CSV table of C-alpha atoms in Angstrom, one decimal:
chain,number,residue,atom,x,y,z
A,1,MET,CA,-107.1,10.6,-24.1
A,2,GLY,CA,-109.1,11.6,-21.0
A,3,THR,CA,-112.8,12.1,-20.7
A,4,LEU,CA,-114.6,15.4,-21.6
A,5,ALA,CA,-114.5,16.5,-18.0
A,6,ASP,CA,-110.8,15.7,-17.7
A,7,LEU,CA,-109.9,17.7,-20.9
A,8,LEU,CA,-112.0,20.7,-19.8
A,9,ARG,CA,-110.4,20.7,-16.3
A,10,GLU,CA,-106.9,20.4,-17.7
A,11,SER,CA,-107.2,23.0,-20.5
A,12,THR,CA,-109.7,25.6,-19.2
A,13,ASP,CA,-110.8,27.4,-16.2
A,14,LEU,CA,-114.5,26.5,-16.7
A,15,GLY,CA,-116.5,26.0,-13.5
A,16,ALA,CA,-118.5,22.9,-12.6
A,17,ASP,CA,-121.8,24.4,-13.9
A,18,ASP,CA,-120.2,25.2,-17.3
A,19,ILE,CA,-118.8,21.7,-17.6
A,20,ASP,CA,-122.2,20.2,-16.7
A,21,HIS,CA,-123.7,22.3,-19.5
A,22,LEU,CA,-121.2,21.0,-22.0
A,23,HIS,CA,-121.8,17.5,-20.9
A,24,ALA,CA,-125.6,18.0,-21.4
A,25,LEU,CA,-124.8,19.4,-24.9
A,26,VAL,CA,-122.7,16.4,-25.9
A,27,ALA,CA,-125.3,14.0,-24.5
A,28,ASP,CA,-128.0,15.4,-26.9
A,29,TRP,CA,-125.9,16.7,-29.9
A,30,ALA,CA,-126.3,13.7,-32.1
A,31,LEU,CA,-129.7,15.1,-32.9
A,32,LEU,CA,-128.0,18.2,-34.4
A,33,ALA,CA,-125.4,16.2,-36.2
A,34,ASP,CA,-128.0,14.0,-37.9
A,35,LEU,CA,-130.3,16.9,-38.9
A,36,SER,CA,-127.3,18.8,-40.2
A,37,PHE,CA,-125.7,15.9,-42.1
A,38,ALA,CA,-122.5,17.2,-40.5
A,39,ASP,CA,-119.7,16.4,-38.1
A,40,LEU,CA,-119.8,18.4,-34.8
A,41,LEU,CA,-116.6,19.4,-33.0
A,42,LEU,CA,-116.7,21.0,-29.6
A,43,LEU,CA,-113.9,23.6,-29.3
A,44,VAL,CA,-112.7,25.5,-26.2
A,45,PRO,CA,-110.0,28.1,-26.1
A,46,SER,CA,-106.7,27.5,-24.3
A,47,ARG,CA,-106.2,29.5,-21.1
A,48,ALA,CA,-103.9,31.9,-22.9
A,49,THR,CA,-106.4,32.4,-25.8
A,50,ALA,CA,-109.3,32.9,-23.4
A,51,ALA,CA,-107.4,35.5,-21.5
A,52,ARG,CA,-107.0,37.5,-24.8
A,53,GLY,CA,-110.8,37.3,-25.5
A,54,GLY,CA,-110.6,34.2,-27.7
A,55,ALA,CA,-109.1,36.0,-30.7
A,56,GLY,CA,-105.9,37.4,-32.1
A,57,PRO,CA,-102.8,35.9,-33.8
A,58,GLY,CA,-102.0,32.4,-32.6
A,59,ALA,CA,-105.4,31.9,-31.0
A,60,GLU,CA,-105.7,28.2,-30.0
A,61,PHE,CA,-108.9,26.2,-29.6
A,62,LEU,CA,-108.8,22.6,-28.4
A,63,VAL,CA,-111.2,19.9,-29.7
A,64,VAL,CA,-112.6,18.2,-26.7
A,65,ALA,CA,-115.5,16.2,-28.2
A,66,GLN,CA,-116.6,15.0,-31.6
A,67,VAL,CA,-119.7,13.3,-33.1
A,68,ARG,CA,-120.3,12.1,-36.6
A,69,PRO,CA,-123.7,12.0,-38.4
A,70,THR,CA,-125.5,8.8,-39.1
A,71,THR,CA,-127.4,10.5,-42.0
A,72,GLY,CA,-124.5,11.5,-44.2
A,73,PRO,CA,-120.8,11.1,-44.9
A,74,THR,CA,-118.3,12.2,-42.3
A,75,ALA,CA,-115.9,15.0,-42.9
A,76,TYR,CA,-113.2,13.5,-40.7
A,77,HIS,CA,-112.0,9.9,-40.9
A,78,ASN,CA,-109.7,10.4,-37.9
A,79,ASP,CA,-110.6,11.2,-34.3
A,80,GLU,CA,-110.1,14.9,-33.9
A,81,VAL,CA,-110.4,15.0,-30.1
A,82,GLY,CA,-107.3,16.4,-28.6
A,83,SER,CA,-106.2,18.2,-31.7
A,84,VAL,CA,-105.6,22.0,-31.6
A,85,VAL,CA,-107.1,24.5,-34.1
A,86,ILE,CA,-104.9,27.6,-34.6
A,87,ASN,CA,-105.8,30.9,-36.3
A,88,ARG,CA,-109.3,29.8,-37.5
A,89,TRP,CA,-111.0,33.1,-38.1
A,90,VAL,CA,-114.5,31.6,-38.2
A,91,VAL,CA,-114.1,30.1,-34.8
A,92,GLN,CA,-112.6,33.3,-33.4
A,93,ASN,CA,-115.4,35.5,-34.8
A,94,SER,CA,-118.1,33.2,-33.3
A,95,TRP,CA,-116.4,33.4,-29.9
A,96,ARG,CA,-115.8,37.1,-29.9
A,97,GLU,CA,-119.0,38.3,-31.6
A,98,ARG,CA,-121.3,35.8,-29.9
A,99,ARG,CA,-122.9,34.9,-33.2
A,100,ILE,CA,-123.0,32.1,-35.8
A,101,ALA,CA,-120.2,32.5,-38.3
A,102,ARG,CA,-119.9,30.8,-41.6
A,103,GLU,CA,-117.0,30.2,-44.0
A,104,GLY,CA,-117.4,31.2,-47.6
A,105,GLU,CA,-115.1,28.8,-49.4
A,106,PRO,CA,-114.7,25.3,-48.2
A,107,GLU,CA,-111.4,24.0,-46.8
A,108,TRP,CA,-109.9,20.8,-48.0
A,109,ASP,CA,-109.1,18.2,-45.4
A,110,GLY,CA,-107.6,14.9,-46.6
A,111,GLY,CA,-109.0,15.5,-50.1
A,112,VAL,CA,-112.5,16.3,-48.8
A,113,PRO,CA,-114.0,19.7,-49.2
A,114,VAL,CA,-115.3,20.8,-45.8
A,115,ARG,CA,-117.4,23.9,-45.0
A,116,THR,CA,-117.4,25.0,-41.4
A,117,GLU,CA,-120.1,26.9,-39.5
A,118,ALA,CA,-119.1,28.0,-36.0
A,119,ILE,CA,-121.9,28.3,-33.3
A,120,PRO,CA,-121.2,30.0,-30.0
A,121,VAL,CA,-122.2,27.9,-27.0
A,122,LEU,CA,-123.9,30.3,-24.6
A,123,HIS,CA,-124.4,29.6,-20.9
A,124,SER,CA,-125.2,32.0,-18.1
A,125,ASP,CA,-125.0,34.8,-20.7
A,126,ARG,CA,-121.3,33.9,-21.5
A,127,VAL,CA,-119.7,32.1,-24.4
A,128,ILE,CA,-118.1,29.0,-22.9
A,129,ALA,CA,-117.2,27.1,-26.1
A,130,VAL,CA,-117.7,27.0,-29.9
A,131,LEU,CA,-119.5,24.3,-31.8
A,132,ALA,CA,-118.0,23.7,-35.2
A,133,ARG,CA,-120.5,22.2,-37.7
A,134,ASP,CA,-118.4,20.7,-40.5
A,135,THR,CA,-120.2,19.5,-43.6
A,136,ASN,CA,-118.6,17.2,-46.2
A,137,LEU,CA,-119.4,18.8,-49.5
A,138,ALA,CA,-118.0,16.0,-51.7
A,139,THR,CA,-121.6,14.7,-52.4
A,140,THR,CA,-123.3,18.1,-52.4
A,141,ARG,CA,-126.5,18.3,-54.6
A,142,THR,CA,-129.8,20.0,-54.6
A,143,PRO,CA,-131.4,19.0,-51.2
A,144,SER,CA,-134.7,17.0,-51.3
A,145,ALA,CA,-137.7,18.0,-49.3
A,146,LEU,CA,-136.6,15.7,-46.5
A,147,GLU,CA,-133.1,17.1,-46.4
A,148,SER,CA,-134.5,20.7,-46.5
A,149,ALA,CA,-136.8,19.9,-43.5
A,150,TYR,CA,-133.8,18.4,-41.6
A,151,LEU,CA,-131.6,21.4,-42.3
A,152,GLN,CA,-134.4,23.9,-41.2
A,153,CYS,CA,-134.8,22.1,-37.9
A,154,ALA,CA,-131.0,21.9,-37.5
A,155,ASN,CA,-130.7,25.7,-38.1
A,156,ASN,CA,-133.3,26.3,-35.4
A,157,LEU,CA,-131.4,24.1,-32.9
A,158,ALA,CA,-128.1,26.0,-33.8
A,159,LEU,CA,-129.8,29.3,-33.0
A,160,MET,CA,-131.0,27.9,-29.7
A,161,ILE,CA,-127.5,26.9,-28.8
A,162,ALA,CA,-126.3,30.4,-29.6
A,163,GLU,CA,-129.1,31.7,-27.4
A,164,GLY,CA,-128.4,29.4,-24.5
A,165,ALA,CA,-131.7,27.5,-24.9
A,166,PHE,CA,-130.2,24.2,-25.9
A,167,PRO,CA,-129.3,21.6,-24.6
A,168,PHE,CA,-132.4,20.7,-22.5
A,169,ARG,CA,-131.8,19.6,-18.9
A,170,GLY,CA,-133.1,16.2,-18.0
A,171,SER,CA,-133.4,15.0,-21.5
A,172,ASN,CA,-133.8,11.2,-22.2
A,173,ALA,CA,-131.9,11.3,-25.5
A,174,GLU,CA,-129.3,8.8,-24.3
A,175,LEU,CA,-131.9,6.1,-23.6
A,176,PRO,CA,-131.3,3.2,-26.0
A,177,GLU,CA,-134.9,3.3,-27.3
A,178,ALA,CA,-135.0,7.1,-27.8
A,179,PRO,CA,-136.0,7.8,-31.4
A,180,ARG,CA,-133.3,9.1,-33.8
A,181,VAL,CA,-133.8,11.4,-36.7
A,182,GLY,CA,-133.6,8.5,-39.2
A,183,ASP,CA,-136.4,6.6,-37.4
A,184,GLY,CA,-139.0,9.1,-38.5
A,185,MET,CA,-139.7,12.8,-38.2
A,186,LEU,CA,-142.7,15.2,-38.0
A,187,ARG,CA,-142.4,19.0,-38.1
A,188,LEU,CA,-145.2,20.9,-36.6
A,189,ASP,CA,-145.9,24.6,-36.7
A,190,GLY,CA,-147.1,26.6,-33.7
A,191,SER,CA,-150.7,25.7,-34.3
A,192,GLY,CA,-150.0,22.0,-34.3
A,193,LYS,CA,-150.3,21.4,-38.0
A,194,VAL,CA,-147.9,18.9,-39.5
A,195,ILE,CA,-145.9,20.8,-42.1
A,196,PHE,CA,-143.6,17.9,-42.9
A,197,ALA,CA,-143.6,14.2,-42.4
A,198,SER,CA,-140.8,11.9,-43.3
A,199,PRO,CA,-141.6,8.6,-45.1
A,200,ASN,CA,-140.7,6.6,-42.0
A,201,ALA,CA,-143.0,8.7,-39.9
A,202,LEU,CA,-145.8,8.2,-42.4
A,203,SER,CA,-145.3,4.4,-42.3
A,204,ALA,CA,-145.4,4.4,-38.5
A,205,TYR,CA,-148.8,6.2,-38.4
A,206,ARG,CA,-150.0,3.9,-41.2
A,207,ARG,CA,-149.2,0.9,-38.9
A,208,LEU,CA,-151.1,2.6,-36.1
A,209,GLY,CA,-154.1,2.6,-38.4
A,210,TYR,CA,-154.2,6.1,-39.9
A,211,THR,CA,-154.7,5.6,-43.6
A,212,GLY,CA,-154.5,9.3,-44.7
A,213,ASN,CA,-151.5,11.6,-45.1
A,214,VAL,CA,-150.7,13.4,-41.9
A,215,THR,CA,-149.0,16.2,-43.7
A,216,GLY,CA,-151.2,19.3,-43.6
A,217,GLU,CA,-153.3,17.8,-40.8
A,218,ASP,CA,-153.6,19.0,-37.2
A,219,LEU,CA,-151.9,16.3,-35.1
A,220,ARG,CA,-154.7,16.5,-32.6
A,221,SER,CA,-157.2,15.5,-35.1
A,222,VAL,CA,-155.0,12.7,-36.3
A,223,HIS,CA,-154.7,11.3,-32.7
A,224,ARG,CA,-158.5,11.7,-32.2
A,225,THR,CA,-159.0,9.6,-35.3
A,226,LEU,CA,-156.8,6.9,-33.8
A,227,ASN,CA,-158.8,7.2,-30.5
A,228,LEU,CA,-155.6,8.5,-28.8
A,229,PRO,CA,-156.7,12.0,-27.8
A,230,ALA,CA,-155.1,11.9,-24.4
A,231,THR,CA,-151.6,11.7,-26.0
A,232,THR,CA,-151.9,15.0,-27.8
A,233,PRO,CA,-151.7,17.4,-24.8
A,234,ALA,CA,-148.3,15.9,-23.8
A,235,VAL,CA,-146.9,16.9,-27.2
A,236,TRP,CA,-147.8,20.5,-26.5
A,237,HIS,CA,-146.2,20.3,-23.1
A,238,ALA,CA,-142.9,20.4,-25.0
A,239,ILE,CA,-143.6,24.0,-26.0
A,240,GLY,CA,-145.0,25.1,-22.6
A,241,ARG,CA,-142.2,23.4,-20.6
A,242,ARG,CA,-139.5,24.2,-23.1
A,243,ARG,CA,-138.1,20.7,-22.9
A,244,PRO,CA,-138.6,17.4,-24.7
A,245,VAL,CA,-141.6,15.2,-23.9
A,246,GLU,CA,-141.8,11.4,-24.7
A,247,VAL,CA,-145.2,9.9,-25.6
A,248,GLU,CA,-146.0,6.3,-26.4
A,249,LEU,CA,-148.9,5.5,-28.8
A,250,ALA,CA,-150.3,2.0,-28.7
A,251,VAL,CA,-153.0,0.7,-31.0
A,252,GLY,CA,-153.4,-3.1,-30.8
A,253,SER,CA,-149.9,-4.7,-31.0
A,254,THR,CA,-148.4,-1.6,-32.7
A,255,VAL,CA,-146.5,0.7,-30.4
A,256,VAL,CA,-144.9,4.0,-31.6
A,257,LEU,CA,-142.7,6.2,-29.4
A,258,LEU,CA,-142.8,10.0,-30.0
A,259,ARG,CA,-140.2,12.4,-28.7
A,260,ALA,CA,-141.5,16.0,-29.1
A,261,ILE,CA,-138.7,18.6,-29.1
A,262,PRO,CA,-139.6,22.3,-28.9
A,263,LEU,CA,-137.9,24.6,-31.3
A,264,PHE,CA,-138.2,28.2,-30.2
A,265,PRO,CA,-135.3,30.4,-31.4
A,266,GLY,CA,-136.3,34.0,-31.5
A,267,ALA,CA,-140.0,34.3,-32.3
A,268,THR,CA,-140.2,30.8,-33.9
A,269,ARG,CA,-142.5,28.3,-32.3
A,270,GLU,CA,-142.3,24.8,-33.8
A,271,VAL,CA,-142.2,21.2,-32.5
A,272,LEU,CA,-139.9,18.6,-34.0
A,273,VAL,CA,-141.4,15.1,-33.3
A,274,LEU,CA,-139.1,12.1,-33.7
A,275,VAL,CA,-141.1,8.9,-34.4
A,276,ARG,CA,-140.0,5.4,-33.8
A,277,ASP,CA,-141.9,2.1,-34.2
A,278,VAL,CA,-141.0,0.1,-31.0
A,279,SER,CA,-143.5,-2.7,-31.5
A,280,ASP,CA,-140.8,-5.4,-31.8
A,281,LEU,CA,-138.9,-3.9,-28.9
A,282,ARG,CA,-142.0,-3.9,-26.6
A,283,ARG,CA,-142.9,-7.5,-27.7
A,284,ARG,CA,-139.4,-8.7,-26.8
A,285,GLU,CA,-139.6,-6.9,-23.5
A,286,ALA,CA,-142.9,-8.7,-22.8
A,287,GLN,CA,-141.4,-12.0,-23.7
A,288,LEU,CA,-138.5,-11.4,-21.4
A,289,LEU,CA,-140.8,-10.4,-18.5
A,290,SER,CA,-142.8,-13.6,-19.1
A,291,LYS,CA,-139.6,-15.7,-19.1
A,292,ASP,CA,-138.4,-13.9,-16.0
A,293,ALA,CA,-141.7,-14.6,-14.2
A,294,THR,CA,-141.4,-18.3,-15.3
A,295,ILE,CA,-137.9,-18.5,-14.0
A,296,ARG,CA,-138.9,-17.0,-10.7
A,297,GLU,CA,-141.8,-19.4,-10.4
A,298,ILE,CA,-139.4,-22.3,-11.1
A,299,HIS,CA,-137.1,-21.1,-8.3
A,300,HIS,CA,-140.1,-20.8,-6.0
A,301,ARG,CA,-141.2,-24.4,-6.7
A,302,VAL,CA,-137.6,-25.7,-6.3
A,303,LYS,CA,-137.5,-23.9,-2.9
A,304,ASN,CA,-140.8,-25.5,-1.9
A,305,ASN,CA,-139.6,-28.9,-2.9
A,306,LEU,CA,-136.3,-28.5,-1.0
A,307,GLN,CA,-138.2,-27.4,2.1
A,308,THR,CA,-140.3,-30.6,1.8
A,309,VAL,CA,-137.1,-32.7,1.5
A,310,ALA,CA,-135.7,-30.9,4.6
A,311,ALA,CA,-138.9,-31.6,6.5
A,312,LEU,CA,-138.8,-35.3,5.6
A,313,LEU,CA,-135.2,-35.5,6.7
A,314,ARG,CA,-136.0,-33.8,10.0
A,315,LEU,CA,-138.8,-36.3,10.5
A,316,GLN,CA,-136.5,-39.2,9.8
A,317,MET,CA,-133.9,-37.7,12.1
A,318,ARG,CA,-136.3,-37.6,15.0
A,319,ARG,CA,-137.2,-41.3,14.5
A,320,THR,CA,-133.5,-42.4,14.1
A,321,LYS,CA,-131.9,-43.9,17.3
A,322,VAL,CA,-128.3,-44.1,16.0
A,323,ASP,CA,-126.4,-41.0,16.9
A,324,GLU,CA,-124.2,-41.1,13.8
A,325,ALA,CA,-127.2,-41.4,11.5
A,326,ARG,CA,-128.9,-38.5,13.3
A,327,LEU,CA,-125.8,-36.4,12.8
A,328,ALA,CA,-125.6,-37.2,9.1
A,329,LEU,CA,-129.3,-36.4,8.7
A,330,ARG,CA,-128.9,-33.1,10.6
A,331,GLU,CA,-126.1,-32.1,8.2
A,332,SER,CA,-128.2,-33.0,5.2
A,333,VAL,CA,-131.0,-30.8,6.5
A,334,ARG,CA,-128.6,-27.9,6.8
A,335,ARG,CA,-127.2,-28.4,3.3
A,336,VAL,CA,-130.6,-28.7,1.7
A,337,THR,CA,-131.8,-25.6,3.7
A,338,SER,CA,-128.9,-23.6,2.5
A,339,ILE,CA,-129.7,-24.3,-1.2
A,340,ALA,CA,-133.4,-23.5,-0.5
A,341,VAL,CA,-132.4,-20.1,0.9
A,342,VAL,CA,-130.7,-19.3,-2.4
A,343,HIS,CA,-133.7,-20.4,-4.5
A,344,GLU,CA,-136.0,-18.4,-2.3
A,345,THR,CA,-134.0,-15.3,-2.9
A,346,LEU,CA,-133.8,-15.9,-6.6
A,347,SER,CA,-137.6,-16.4,-6.7
A,348,GLN,CA,-138.0,-12.8,-5.3
A,349,SER,CA,-135.3,-11.1,-7.4
A,350,LEU,CA,-135.6,-9.6,-10.8
A,351,GLY,CA,-132.8,-10.7,-13.1
A,352,GLU,CA,-130.2,-13.4,-12.7
A,353,SER,CA,-128.4,-11.9,-9.6
A,354,VAL,CA,-129.3,-11.9,-5.9
A,355,PRO,CA,-128.4,-9.7,-3.0
A,356,PHE,CA,-126.1,-12.2,-1.2
A,357,ASP,CA,-125.9,-10.4,2.2
A,358,GLU,CA,-129.4,-11.6,3.0
A,359,ILE,CA,-128.5,-15.2,2.0
A,360,ALA,CA,-125.3,-15.1,4.1
A,361,ASP,CA,-127.2,-13.9,7.1
A,362,GLN,CA,-129.9,-16.5,6.8
A,363,ILE,CA,-127.4,-19.3,6.3
A,364,THR,CA,-125.5,-18.1,9.4
A,365,SER,CA,-128.7,-18.2,11.5
A,366,VAL,CA,-129.7,-21.6,10.2
A,367,THR,CA,-126.3,-23.2,10.7
A,368,VAL,CA,-126.0,-22.0,14.3
A,369,ASP,CA,-129.6,-23.1,15.1
A,370,LEU,CA,-129.0,-26.6,13.7
A,371,ALA,CA,-125.7,-27.1,15.5
A,372,SER,CA,-125.7,-30.3,17.5
A,373,THR,CA,-123.0,-29.4,20.1
A,374,GLY,CA,-125.0,-27.0,22.2
A,375,THR,CA,-122.3,-24.4,21.5
A,376,ARG,CA,-123.4,-20.8,22.1
A,377,ALA,CA,-121.6,-19.0,19.2
A,378,SER,CA,-122.2,-15.4,18.4
A,379,THR,CA,-121.8,-14.4,14.8
A,380,THR,CA,-121.1,-11.1,13.0
A,381,ARG,CA,-120.6,-10.0,9.4
A,382,ARG,CA,-118.3,-7.2,8.3
A,383,GLY,CA,-118.5,-6.0,4.7
A,384,SER,CA,-120.9,-6.7,1.9
A,385,PHE,CA,-121.1,-9.4,-0.8
A,386,GLY,CA,-123.3,-7.2,-3.0
A,387,ARG,CA,-125.2,-8.8,-5.8
A,388,LEU,CA,-123.9,-12.1,-7.1
A,389,PRO,CA,-125.1,-14.2,-10.1
A,390,GLY,CA,-127.2,-17.2,-9.3
A,391,GLU,CA,-124.6,-19.7,-10.6
A,392,LEU,CA,-122.1,-18.4,-8.0
A,393,ALA,CA,-124.6,-17.9,-5.1
A,394,THR,CA,-125.6,-21.6,-4.7
A,395,PRO,CA,-122.1,-23.0,-4.3
A,396,LEU,CA,-120.9,-20.1,-2.2
A,397,ALA,CA,-123.9,-20.6,0.1
A,398,LEU,CA,-123.0,-24.2,0.6
A,399,VAL,CA,-119.3,-23.3,1.2
A,400,LEU,CA,-120.3,-20.8,3.9
A,401,SER,CA,-122.6,-23.2,5.5
A,402,GLU,CA,-119.9,-25.9,5.7
A,403,LEU,CA,-117.3,-23.5,7.1
A,404,LEU,CA,-119.7,-22.1,9.7
A,405,GLN,CA,-120.8,-25.6,10.7
A,406,ASN,CA,-117.1,-26.6,10.9
A,407,ALA,CA,-116.4,-23.7,13.3
A,408,VAL,CA,-119.5,-24.4,15.4
A,409,GLU,CA,-118.8,-28.1,15.7
A,410,HIS,CA,-115.1,-28.2,16.2
A,411,ALA,CA,-113.7,-24.9,17.4
A,412,PHE,CA,-115.3,-24.4,20.8
A,413,ASP,CA,-115.7,-27.8,22.4
A,414,GLY,CA,-119.1,-26.9,23.7
A,415,SER,CA,-118.0,-23.6,25.2
A,416,ALA,CA,-119.1,-20.1,24.1
A,417,GLY,CA,-117.3,-18.4,21.2
A,418,SER,CA,-117.6,-16.0,18.3
A,419,ILE,CA,-117.5,-16.3,14.6
A,420,GLU,CA,-116.8,-13.4,12.3
A,421,LEU,CA,-117.5,-13.3,8.6
A,422,ARG,CA,-115.4,-10.7,6.8
A,423,VAL,CA,-116.0,-9.8,3.2
A,424,ARG,CA,-114.1,-7.5,0.8
A,425,ARG,CA,-115.4,-7.1,-2.8
A,426,TYR,CA,-113.1,-6.0,-5.6
A,427,PRO,CA,-114.0,-5.5,-9.3
A,428,ASP,CA,-112.6,-8.8,-10.3
A,429,ARG,CA,-112.8,-11.0,-7.1
A,430,LEU,CA,-114.5,-11.6,-3.8
A,431,ASP,CA,-112.4,-12.2,-0.7
A,432,VAL,CA,-114.2,-13.9,2.2
A,433,VAL,CA,-112.8,-14.8,5.7
A,434,VAL,CA,-114.6,-17.1,8.2
A,435,ALA,CA,-112.7,-16.5,11.5
A,436,ASP,CA,-113.4,-18.1,14.9
A,437,ASN,CA,-111.7,-17.6,18.3
A,438,GLY,CA,-111.8,-21.3,19.1
A,439,ALA,CA,-109.2,-24.0,19.7
A,440,GLY,CA,-107.4,-23.6,16.4
A,441,LEU,CA,-106.2,-26.2,13.9
A,442,PRO,CA,-104.3,-29.4,14.8
A,443,GLU,CA,-100.6,-29.1,14.2
A,444,ASP,CA,-100.5,-31.6,11.3
A,445,PHE,CA,-103.7,-30.3,9.7
A,446,GLN,CA,-103.8,-30.3,5.8
A,447,LEU,CA,-107.0,-29.3,4.1
A,448,GLU,CA,-106.4,-31.5,1.1
A,449,HIS,CA,-106.0,-34.6,3.4
A,450,SER,CA,-108.9,-33.7,5.8
A,451,PRO,CA,-111.3,-36.7,6.3
A,452,ARG,CA,-114.2,-34.4,7.1
A,453,LEU,CA,-116.9,-34.5,4.5
A,454,GLY,CA,-117.8,-30.9,4.9
A,455,LEU,CA,-114.3,-29.7,4.2
A,456,GLN,CA,-114.1,-32.0,1.2
A,457,ILE,CA,-117.3,-30.4,-0.1
A,458,VAL,CA,-115.8,-27.0,0.4
A,459,ARG,CA,-112.6,-27.7,-1.3
A,460,GLN,CA,-114.3,-29.3,-4.3
A,461,LEU,CA,-116.8,-26.4,-4.7
A,462,VAL,CA,-114.2,-23.6,-4.3
A,463,LEU,CA,-111.5,-25.2,-6.6
A,464,GLY,CA,-113.8,-26.8,-9.1
A,465,GLU,CA,-117.1,-25.0,-9.5
A,466,MET,CA,-116.1,-21.5,-8.5
A,467,GLN,CA,-112.5,-21.7,-9.9
A,468,GLY,CA,-111.3,-20.0,-6.7
A,469,ALA,CA,-108.7,-20.6,-3.9
A,470,ILE,CA,-109.0,-21.6,-0.3
A,471,ARG,CA,-106.7,-22.1,2.6
A,472,LEU,CA,-107.2,-22.6,6.4
A,473,GLN,CA,-104.7,-21.1,8.7
A,474,ALA,CA,-104.2,-20.1,12.4
A,475,GLY,CA,-105.8,-16.8,13.4
A,476,ALA,CA,-103.7,-13.8,14.3
A,477,GLU,CA,-104.2,-14.4,18.0
A,478,ARG,CA,-106.1,-17.6,18.4
A,479,GLY,CA,-108.6,-19.7,16.5
A,480,THR,CA,-108.8,-20.5,12.8
A,481,GLU,CA,-109.3,-18.5,9.7
A,482,ALA,CA,-110.7,-19.9,6.4
A,483,LEU,CA,-109.7,-17.6,3.5
A,484,LEU,CA,-111.6,-17.7,0.3
A,485,SER,CA,-110.8,-15.9,-2.9
A,486,ILE,CA,-113.5,-16.2,-5.6
A,487,PRO,CA,-113.1,-14.7,-9.1
A,488,LEU,CA,-115.9,-12.5,-10.3
A,489,ARG,CA,-116.8,-12.6,-14.0
A,490,ASP,CA,-118.7,-9.9,-16.0
């Protein structure tokens, strides 16, 4: 089954703006499902049915999206997306007459009595879809005060959909921390008085330090009592701007998130305020930030220590008279410096991944600068590594350093040359080529039998630590190419 956009493009002639409107509706419609205790099905007419005005014998409507309530039993145990509704008069009437239509008697679906209410989805003064609100009546009883408040808010939202006033553009309902209906709810009248408060909302305000009952109180006076007067105007911006507003209330270690949603069908002016205690979430975020700062500080100190080691090795290199020892110390400086570059980047990055292009460019510069042959090698990079996890960045930095050093030391015999670093990133792997235009490989060269320490390090890191593959081969015209293929894990 395709995405909502795919289904709409395949089955309708709706334009991009209409499809965006339906996407926005689906992004925020869990609110209506939870307030209604009902499943929601988004229905669009087939092209033939739309051409006939959305009605008549054989009228077909395709289900393109579905959401179940978290506050009550579902009416459908199966996924209805992709199914076709034929000759459903309540849907046809809603489409044709541009009004909310309700069924009298429930229909039975899989042994479950279901009552359908069809809501026209209005956009740009046109009906572009029908929203079926299907309620499971198997557990019907006299609604409590909480359920009545939910249903009244749901009916206001349904009227707003039929008027083209809902969904709101730019809503943050899809954010993981956005309050849901079950987290807590306040219902305010046009003057700002709380006309209903759910038990969870009362508990949230109690944790903020308000000992009274907010029901019947002006929310502004409640916030003044909590010494939070600056938060109240933001709630009323929801009415003025006709879009939801998020406000965070913090008293001591208690943090409560409010999402104020304007309800303005017809002459009605109300505000639905969803309330969620996010104290634990904010505390965990603070702990993660503290841990992240600690990790960055560790990387910074490791980088400093490695730079100290590199400085000591350079000092020892200058005092050493034996050429072979000086060469070994120079290579050690280069390897230590390559690792230090990775830790420096990690110390400046948020999270556990690093932008590796910067690391690769620094390593290239360091390797050429530390070359002992006097070779003038120009270097270029084509392609991007992107961000890589720290556990991959360190061995890859060492591998690149060794391959670049190998090219500088052995490819050009002291003459000028060029080295090209080519990168292609795929979803599941990273392909890297280090190519030079030098003398090329000896005829009997075999990587696994090479006595060079640098190439032994490369082979061990690629095959072992990075679980990748490597081979060295002659270039297309001249020189040598080192080809790496490194798997990328989620």
